[in-house]
PDB file of C-alpha atoms (C1' of nucleotides) in Angstrom:
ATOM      1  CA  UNK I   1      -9.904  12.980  -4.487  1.00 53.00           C
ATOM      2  CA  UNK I   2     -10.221  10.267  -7.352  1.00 58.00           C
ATOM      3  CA  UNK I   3     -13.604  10.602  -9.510  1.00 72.00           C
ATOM      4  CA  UNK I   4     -15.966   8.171  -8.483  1.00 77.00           C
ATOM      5  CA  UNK I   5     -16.879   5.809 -11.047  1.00 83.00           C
ATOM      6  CA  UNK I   6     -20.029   3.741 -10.875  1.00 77.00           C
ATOM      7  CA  UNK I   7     -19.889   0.060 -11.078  1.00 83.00           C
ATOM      8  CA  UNK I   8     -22.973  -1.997 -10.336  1.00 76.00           C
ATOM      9  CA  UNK I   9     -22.663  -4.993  -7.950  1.00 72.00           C
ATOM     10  CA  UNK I  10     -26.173  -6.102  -8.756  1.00 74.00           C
ATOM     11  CA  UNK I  11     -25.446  -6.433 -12.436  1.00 76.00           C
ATOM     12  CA  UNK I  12     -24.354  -9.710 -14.074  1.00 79.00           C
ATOM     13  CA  UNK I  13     -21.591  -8.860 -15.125  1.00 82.00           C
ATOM     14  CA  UNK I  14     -18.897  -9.224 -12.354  1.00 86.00           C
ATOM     15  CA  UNK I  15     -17.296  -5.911 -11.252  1.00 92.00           C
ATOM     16  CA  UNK I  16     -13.998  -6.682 -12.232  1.00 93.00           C
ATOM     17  CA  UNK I  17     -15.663  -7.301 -15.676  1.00 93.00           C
ATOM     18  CA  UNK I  18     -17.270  -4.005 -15.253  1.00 94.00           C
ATOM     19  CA  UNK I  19     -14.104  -2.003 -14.084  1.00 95.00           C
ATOM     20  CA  UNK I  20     -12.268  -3.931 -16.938  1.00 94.00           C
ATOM     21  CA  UNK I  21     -14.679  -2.841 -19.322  1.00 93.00           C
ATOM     22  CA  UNK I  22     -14.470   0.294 -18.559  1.00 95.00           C
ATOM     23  CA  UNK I  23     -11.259   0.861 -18.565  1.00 96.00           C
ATOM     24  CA  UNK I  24     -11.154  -0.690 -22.189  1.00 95.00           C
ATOM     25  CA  UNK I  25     -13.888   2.100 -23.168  1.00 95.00           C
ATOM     26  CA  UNK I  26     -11.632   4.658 -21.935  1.00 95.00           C
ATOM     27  CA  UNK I  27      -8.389   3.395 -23.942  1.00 95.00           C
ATOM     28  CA  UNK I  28     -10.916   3.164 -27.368  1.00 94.00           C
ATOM     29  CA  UNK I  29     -12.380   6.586 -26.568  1.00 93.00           C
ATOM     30  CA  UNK I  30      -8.297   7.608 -26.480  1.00 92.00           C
ATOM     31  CA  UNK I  31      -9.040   8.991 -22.845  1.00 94.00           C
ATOM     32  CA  UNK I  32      -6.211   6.628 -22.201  1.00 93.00           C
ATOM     33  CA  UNK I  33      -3.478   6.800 -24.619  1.00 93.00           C
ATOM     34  CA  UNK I  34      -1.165   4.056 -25.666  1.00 93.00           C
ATOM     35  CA  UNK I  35       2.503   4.527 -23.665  1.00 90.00           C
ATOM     36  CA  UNK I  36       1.037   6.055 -21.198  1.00 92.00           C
ATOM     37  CA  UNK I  37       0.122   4.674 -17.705  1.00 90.00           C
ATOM     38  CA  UNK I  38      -3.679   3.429 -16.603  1.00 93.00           C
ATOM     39  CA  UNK I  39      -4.417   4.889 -12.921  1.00 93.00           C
ATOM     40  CA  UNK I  40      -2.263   2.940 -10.096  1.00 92.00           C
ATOM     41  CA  UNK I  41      -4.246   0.193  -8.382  1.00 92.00           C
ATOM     42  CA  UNK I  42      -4.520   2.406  -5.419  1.00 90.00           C
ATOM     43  CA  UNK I  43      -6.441   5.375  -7.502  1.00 89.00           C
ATOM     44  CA  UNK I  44      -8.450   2.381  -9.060  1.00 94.00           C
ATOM     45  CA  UNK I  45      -9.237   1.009  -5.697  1.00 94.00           C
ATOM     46  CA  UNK I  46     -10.465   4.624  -4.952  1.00 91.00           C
ATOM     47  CA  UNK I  47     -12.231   5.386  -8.018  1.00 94.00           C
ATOM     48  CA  UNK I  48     -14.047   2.295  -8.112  1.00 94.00           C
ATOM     49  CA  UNK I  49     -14.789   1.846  -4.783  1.00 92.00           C
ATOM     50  CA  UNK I  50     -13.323  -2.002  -4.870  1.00 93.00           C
ATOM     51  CA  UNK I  51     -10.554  -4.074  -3.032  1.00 91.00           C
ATOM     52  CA  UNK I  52      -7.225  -3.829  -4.936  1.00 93.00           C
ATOM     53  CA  UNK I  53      -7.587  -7.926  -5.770  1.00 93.00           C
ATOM     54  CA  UNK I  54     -10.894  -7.032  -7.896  1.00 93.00           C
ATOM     55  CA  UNK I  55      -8.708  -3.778  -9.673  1.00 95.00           C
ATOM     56  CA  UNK I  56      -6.149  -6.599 -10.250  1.00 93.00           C
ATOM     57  CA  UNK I  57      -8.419  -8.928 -11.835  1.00 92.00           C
ATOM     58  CA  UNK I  58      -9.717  -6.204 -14.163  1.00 95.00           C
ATOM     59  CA  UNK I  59      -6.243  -5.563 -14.995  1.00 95.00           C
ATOM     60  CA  UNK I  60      -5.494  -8.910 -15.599  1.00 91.00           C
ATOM     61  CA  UNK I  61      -8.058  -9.058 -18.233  1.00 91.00           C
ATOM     62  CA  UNK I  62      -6.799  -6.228 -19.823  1.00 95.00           C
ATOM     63  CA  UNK I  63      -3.538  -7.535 -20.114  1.00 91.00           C
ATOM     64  CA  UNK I  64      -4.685 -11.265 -21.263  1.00 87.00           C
ATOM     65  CA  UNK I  65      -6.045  -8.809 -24.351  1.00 88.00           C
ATOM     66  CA  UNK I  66      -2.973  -7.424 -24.830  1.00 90.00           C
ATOM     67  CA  UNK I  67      -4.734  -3.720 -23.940  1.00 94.00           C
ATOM     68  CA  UNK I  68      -1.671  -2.511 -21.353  1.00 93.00           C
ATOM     69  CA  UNK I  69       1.042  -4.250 -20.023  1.00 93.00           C
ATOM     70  CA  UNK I  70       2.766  -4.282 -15.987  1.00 89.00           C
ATOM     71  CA  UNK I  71       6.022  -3.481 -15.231  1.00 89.00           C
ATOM     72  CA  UNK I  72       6.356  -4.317 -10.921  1.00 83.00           C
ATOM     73  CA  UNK I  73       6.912  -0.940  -9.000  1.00 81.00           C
ATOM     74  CA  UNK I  74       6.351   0.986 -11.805  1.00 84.00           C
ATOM     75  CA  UNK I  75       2.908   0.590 -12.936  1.00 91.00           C
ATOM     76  CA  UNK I  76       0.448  -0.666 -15.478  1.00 92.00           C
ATOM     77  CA  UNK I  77       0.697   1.185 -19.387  1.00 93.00           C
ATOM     78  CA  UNK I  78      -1.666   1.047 -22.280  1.00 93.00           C
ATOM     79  CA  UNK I  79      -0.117  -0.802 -24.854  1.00 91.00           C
ATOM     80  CA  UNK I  80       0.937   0.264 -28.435  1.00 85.00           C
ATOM     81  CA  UNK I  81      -1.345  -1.312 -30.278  1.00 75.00           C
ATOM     82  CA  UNK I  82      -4.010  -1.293 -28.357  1.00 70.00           C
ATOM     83  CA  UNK I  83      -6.164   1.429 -29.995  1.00 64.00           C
ATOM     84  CA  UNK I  84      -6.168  -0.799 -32.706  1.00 62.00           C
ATOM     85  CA  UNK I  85      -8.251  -3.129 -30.830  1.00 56.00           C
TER      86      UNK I  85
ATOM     87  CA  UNK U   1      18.726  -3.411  19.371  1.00 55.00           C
ATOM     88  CA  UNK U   2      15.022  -2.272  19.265  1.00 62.00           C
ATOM     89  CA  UNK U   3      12.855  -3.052  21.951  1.00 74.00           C
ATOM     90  CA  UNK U   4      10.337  -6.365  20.947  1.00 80.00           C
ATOM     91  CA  UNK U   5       6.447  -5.344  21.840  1.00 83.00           C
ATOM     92  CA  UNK U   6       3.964  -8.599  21.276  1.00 81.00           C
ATOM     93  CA  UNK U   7       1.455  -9.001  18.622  1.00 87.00           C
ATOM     94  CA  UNK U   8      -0.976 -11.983  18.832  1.00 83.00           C
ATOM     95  CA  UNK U   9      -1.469 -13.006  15.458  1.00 73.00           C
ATOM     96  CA  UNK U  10      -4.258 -15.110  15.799  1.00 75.00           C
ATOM     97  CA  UNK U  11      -6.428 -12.253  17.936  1.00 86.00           C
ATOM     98  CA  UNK U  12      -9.304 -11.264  16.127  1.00 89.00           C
ATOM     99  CA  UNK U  13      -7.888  -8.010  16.324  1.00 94.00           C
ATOM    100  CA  UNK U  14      -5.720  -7.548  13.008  1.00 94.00           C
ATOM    101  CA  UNK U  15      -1.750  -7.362  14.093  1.00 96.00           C
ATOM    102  CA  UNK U  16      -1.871  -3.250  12.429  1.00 96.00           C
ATOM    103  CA  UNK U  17      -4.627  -2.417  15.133  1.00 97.00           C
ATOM    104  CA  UNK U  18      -3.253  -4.141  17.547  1.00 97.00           C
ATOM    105  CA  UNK U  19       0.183  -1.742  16.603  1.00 98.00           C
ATOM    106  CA  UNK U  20      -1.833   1.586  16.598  1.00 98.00           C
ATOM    107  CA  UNK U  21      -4.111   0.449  19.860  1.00 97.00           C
ATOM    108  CA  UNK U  22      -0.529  -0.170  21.281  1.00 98.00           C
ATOM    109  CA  UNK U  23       1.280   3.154  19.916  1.00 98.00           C
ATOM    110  CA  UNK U  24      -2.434   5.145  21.207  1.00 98.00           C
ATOM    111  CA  UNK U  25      -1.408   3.824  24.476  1.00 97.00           C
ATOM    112  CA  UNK U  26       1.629   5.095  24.494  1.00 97.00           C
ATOM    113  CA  UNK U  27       0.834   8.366  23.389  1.00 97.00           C
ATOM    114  CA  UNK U  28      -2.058   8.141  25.755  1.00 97.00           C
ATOM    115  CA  UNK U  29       0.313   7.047  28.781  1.00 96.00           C
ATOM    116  CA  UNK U  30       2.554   9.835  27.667  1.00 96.00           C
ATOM    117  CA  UNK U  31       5.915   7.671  26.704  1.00 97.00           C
ATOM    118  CA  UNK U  32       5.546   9.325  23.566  1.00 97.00           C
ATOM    119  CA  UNK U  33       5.013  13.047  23.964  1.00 97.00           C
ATOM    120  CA  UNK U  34       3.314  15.614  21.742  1.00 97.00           C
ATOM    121  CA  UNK U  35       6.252  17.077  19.604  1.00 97.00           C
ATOM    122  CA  UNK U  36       8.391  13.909  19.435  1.00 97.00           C
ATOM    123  CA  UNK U  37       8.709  11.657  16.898  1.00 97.00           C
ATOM    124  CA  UNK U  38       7.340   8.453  16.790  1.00 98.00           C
ATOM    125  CA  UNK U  39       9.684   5.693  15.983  1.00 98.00           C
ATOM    126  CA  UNK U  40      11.181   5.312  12.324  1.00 98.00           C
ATOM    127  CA  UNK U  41       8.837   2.671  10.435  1.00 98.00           C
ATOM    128  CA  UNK U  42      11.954   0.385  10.509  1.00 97.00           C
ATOM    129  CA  UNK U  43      12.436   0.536  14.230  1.00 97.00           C
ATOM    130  CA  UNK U  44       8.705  -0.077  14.501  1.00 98.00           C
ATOM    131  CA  UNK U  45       8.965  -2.901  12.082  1.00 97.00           C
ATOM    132  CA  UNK U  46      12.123  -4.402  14.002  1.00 96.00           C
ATOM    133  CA  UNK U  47      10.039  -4.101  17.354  1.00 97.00           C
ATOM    134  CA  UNK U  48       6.464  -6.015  16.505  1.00 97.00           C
ATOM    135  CA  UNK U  49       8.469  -8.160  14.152  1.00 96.00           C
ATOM    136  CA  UNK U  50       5.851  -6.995  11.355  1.00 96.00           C
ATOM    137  CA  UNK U  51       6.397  -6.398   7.402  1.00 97.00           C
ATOM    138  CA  UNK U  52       6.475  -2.111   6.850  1.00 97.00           C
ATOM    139  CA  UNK U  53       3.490  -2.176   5.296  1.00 96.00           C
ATOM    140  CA  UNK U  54       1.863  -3.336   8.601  1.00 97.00           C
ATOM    141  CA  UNK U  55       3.549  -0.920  10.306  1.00 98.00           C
ATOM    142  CA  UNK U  56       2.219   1.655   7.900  1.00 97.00           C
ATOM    143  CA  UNK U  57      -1.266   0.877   7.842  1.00 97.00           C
ATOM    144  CA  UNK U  58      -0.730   1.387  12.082  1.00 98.00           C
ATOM    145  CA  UNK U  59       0.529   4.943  11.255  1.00 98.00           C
ATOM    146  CA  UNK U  60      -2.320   5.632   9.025  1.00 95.00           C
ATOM    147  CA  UNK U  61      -4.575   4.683  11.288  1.00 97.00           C
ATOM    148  CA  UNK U  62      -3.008   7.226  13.989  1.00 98.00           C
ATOM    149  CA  UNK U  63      -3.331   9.562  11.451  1.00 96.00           C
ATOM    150  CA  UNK U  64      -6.722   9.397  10.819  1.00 94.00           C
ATOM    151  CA  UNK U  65      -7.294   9.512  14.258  1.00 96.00           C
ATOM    152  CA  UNK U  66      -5.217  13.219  14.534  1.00 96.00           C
ATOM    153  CA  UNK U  67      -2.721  11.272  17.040  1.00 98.00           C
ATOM    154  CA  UNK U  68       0.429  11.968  14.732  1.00 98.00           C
ATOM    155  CA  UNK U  69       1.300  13.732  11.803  1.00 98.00           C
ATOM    156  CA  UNK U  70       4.032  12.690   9.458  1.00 98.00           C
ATOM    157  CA  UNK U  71       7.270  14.302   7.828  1.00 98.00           C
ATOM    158  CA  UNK U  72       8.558  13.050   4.119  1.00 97.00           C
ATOM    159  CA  UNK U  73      11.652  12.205   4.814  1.00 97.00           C
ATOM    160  CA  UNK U  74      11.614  13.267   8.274  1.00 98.00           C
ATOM    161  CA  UNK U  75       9.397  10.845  10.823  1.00 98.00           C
ATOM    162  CA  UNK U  76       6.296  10.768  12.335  1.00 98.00           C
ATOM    163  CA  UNK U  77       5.578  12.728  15.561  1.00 98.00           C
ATOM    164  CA  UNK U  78       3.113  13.308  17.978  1.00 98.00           C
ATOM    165  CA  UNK U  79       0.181  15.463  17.225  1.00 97.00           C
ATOM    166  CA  UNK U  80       0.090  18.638  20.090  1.00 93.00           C
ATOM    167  CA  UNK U  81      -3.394  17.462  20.614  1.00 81.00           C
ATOM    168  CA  UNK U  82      -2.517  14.142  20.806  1.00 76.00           C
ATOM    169  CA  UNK U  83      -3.035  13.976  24.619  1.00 68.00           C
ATOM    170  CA  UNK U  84      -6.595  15.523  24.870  1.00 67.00           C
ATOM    171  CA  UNK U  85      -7.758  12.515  22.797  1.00 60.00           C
TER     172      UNK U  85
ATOM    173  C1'  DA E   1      29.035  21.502  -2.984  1.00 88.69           C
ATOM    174  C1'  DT E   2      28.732  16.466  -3.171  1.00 88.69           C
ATOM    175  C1'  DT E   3      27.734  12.293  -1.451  1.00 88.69           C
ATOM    176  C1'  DA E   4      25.899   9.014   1.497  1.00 88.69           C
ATOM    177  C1'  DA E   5      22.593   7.553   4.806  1.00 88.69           C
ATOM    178  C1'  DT E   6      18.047   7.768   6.654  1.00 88.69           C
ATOM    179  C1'  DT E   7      13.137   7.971   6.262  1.00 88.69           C
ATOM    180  C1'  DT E   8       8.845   8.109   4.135  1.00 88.69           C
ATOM    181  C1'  DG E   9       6.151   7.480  -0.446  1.00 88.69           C
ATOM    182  C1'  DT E  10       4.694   4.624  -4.247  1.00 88.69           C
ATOM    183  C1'  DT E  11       3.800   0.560  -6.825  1.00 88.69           C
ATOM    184  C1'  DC E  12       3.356  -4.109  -8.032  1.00 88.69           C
ATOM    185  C1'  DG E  13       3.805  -9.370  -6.721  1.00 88.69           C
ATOM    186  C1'  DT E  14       2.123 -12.944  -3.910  1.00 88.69           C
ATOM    187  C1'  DA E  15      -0.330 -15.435  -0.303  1.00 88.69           C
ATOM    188  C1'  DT E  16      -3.934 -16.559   3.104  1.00 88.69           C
ATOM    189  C1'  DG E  17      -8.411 -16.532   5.257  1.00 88.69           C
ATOM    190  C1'  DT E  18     -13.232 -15.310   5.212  1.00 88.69           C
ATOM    191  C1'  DA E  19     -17.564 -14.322   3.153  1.00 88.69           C
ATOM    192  C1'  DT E  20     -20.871 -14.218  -0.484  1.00 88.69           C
ATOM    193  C1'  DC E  21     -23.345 -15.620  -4.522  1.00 88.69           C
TER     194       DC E  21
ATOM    195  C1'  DT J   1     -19.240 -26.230  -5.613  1.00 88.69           C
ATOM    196  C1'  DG J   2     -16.801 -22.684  -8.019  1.00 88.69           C
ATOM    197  C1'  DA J   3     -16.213 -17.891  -8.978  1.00 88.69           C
ATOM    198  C1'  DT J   4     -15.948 -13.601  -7.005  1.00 88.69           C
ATOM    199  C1'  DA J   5     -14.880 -10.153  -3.558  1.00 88.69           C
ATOM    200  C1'  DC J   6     -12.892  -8.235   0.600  1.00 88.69           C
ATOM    201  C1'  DA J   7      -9.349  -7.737   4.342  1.00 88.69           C
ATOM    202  C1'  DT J   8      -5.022  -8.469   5.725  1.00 88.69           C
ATOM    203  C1'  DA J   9      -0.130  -9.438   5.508  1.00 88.69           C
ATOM    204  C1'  DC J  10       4.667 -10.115   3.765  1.00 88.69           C
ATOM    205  C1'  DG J  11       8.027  -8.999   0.191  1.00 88.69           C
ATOM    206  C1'  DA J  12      10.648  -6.359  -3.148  1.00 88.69           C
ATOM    207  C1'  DA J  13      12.099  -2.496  -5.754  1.00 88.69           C
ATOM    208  C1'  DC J  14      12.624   2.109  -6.609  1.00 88.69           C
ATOM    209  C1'  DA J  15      11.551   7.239  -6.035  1.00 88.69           C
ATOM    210  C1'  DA J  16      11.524  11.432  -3.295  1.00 88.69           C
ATOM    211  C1'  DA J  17      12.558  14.210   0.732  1.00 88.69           C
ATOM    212  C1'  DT J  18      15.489  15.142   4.353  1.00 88.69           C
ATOM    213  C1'  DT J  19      19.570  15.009   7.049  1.00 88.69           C
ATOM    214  C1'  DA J  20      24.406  13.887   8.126  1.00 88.69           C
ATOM    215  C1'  DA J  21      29.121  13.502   6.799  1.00 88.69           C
TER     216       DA J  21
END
DNA sequence: ATTAATTTGTTCGTATGTATC
DNA sequence: TGATACATACGAACAAATTAA
């Protein structure tokens, strides 16, 4: 089962603000690594206990900061540089 | 040429219910039997004139409900059980 | 033994409608 | 009103497992 991770609705930040933070904690902590992938939409759906469009959103911040990049049917990969961020 | 079973796309009932309420039926009814397979996903698809994905969220649903089991590679059949439900 | 065909699995892209804040 | 979120659906591409030739 994916590890639940807690995400507050309440809060004003938006969760896909939230989720995209978080993610972005986990690249700079190295618990992501650059090259390799971020968790499929579907395990972030799980994990997050969101619909896929707000993992999407999240992702699409990440990407607008140059943090991972997409490639379709493949998945979503932290990007080079981004520990440098 | 595969058999064409109606969907009302405008019933409140979402068109992948409306597939596994349909497939239950048959399972209940006994045109499928426990031990047979189900139709491929792209016969199913070619009968309710749906995209696969709608098809598979039908299966899934069957699933959950311990009315079929499904094969990689193989098919999905009917669950021995699948007639007590 | 190899190859091709079939079938399900996975993943992302895109769109629409509804609801909520 | 606008931003956000959820549910659903269609599409496309490729991978993996199985079966047939």
């Amino acid at each position: 089962m994916a590890t639940p991770r807690q995400i507050d609705p309440r809060a004003p930040e938006p969760p896909y603000r939230q989720i995209a933070a978080d993610l972005a904690a986990q690249i700079a902590r190295g618990d992501l690594r650059p090259g390799r992938p971020v968790p499929s939409e579907k395990e972030l759906v799980e994990e997050y206990g969101v619909a896929r469009n707000t993992v999407r959103s999240a992702l699409s911040v990440l990407r607008a900061d140059g943090l991972v990049y997409t490639v379709p049917g493949r998945g979503t990969y932290v990007s080079d540089a981004a520990s440098d961020s």
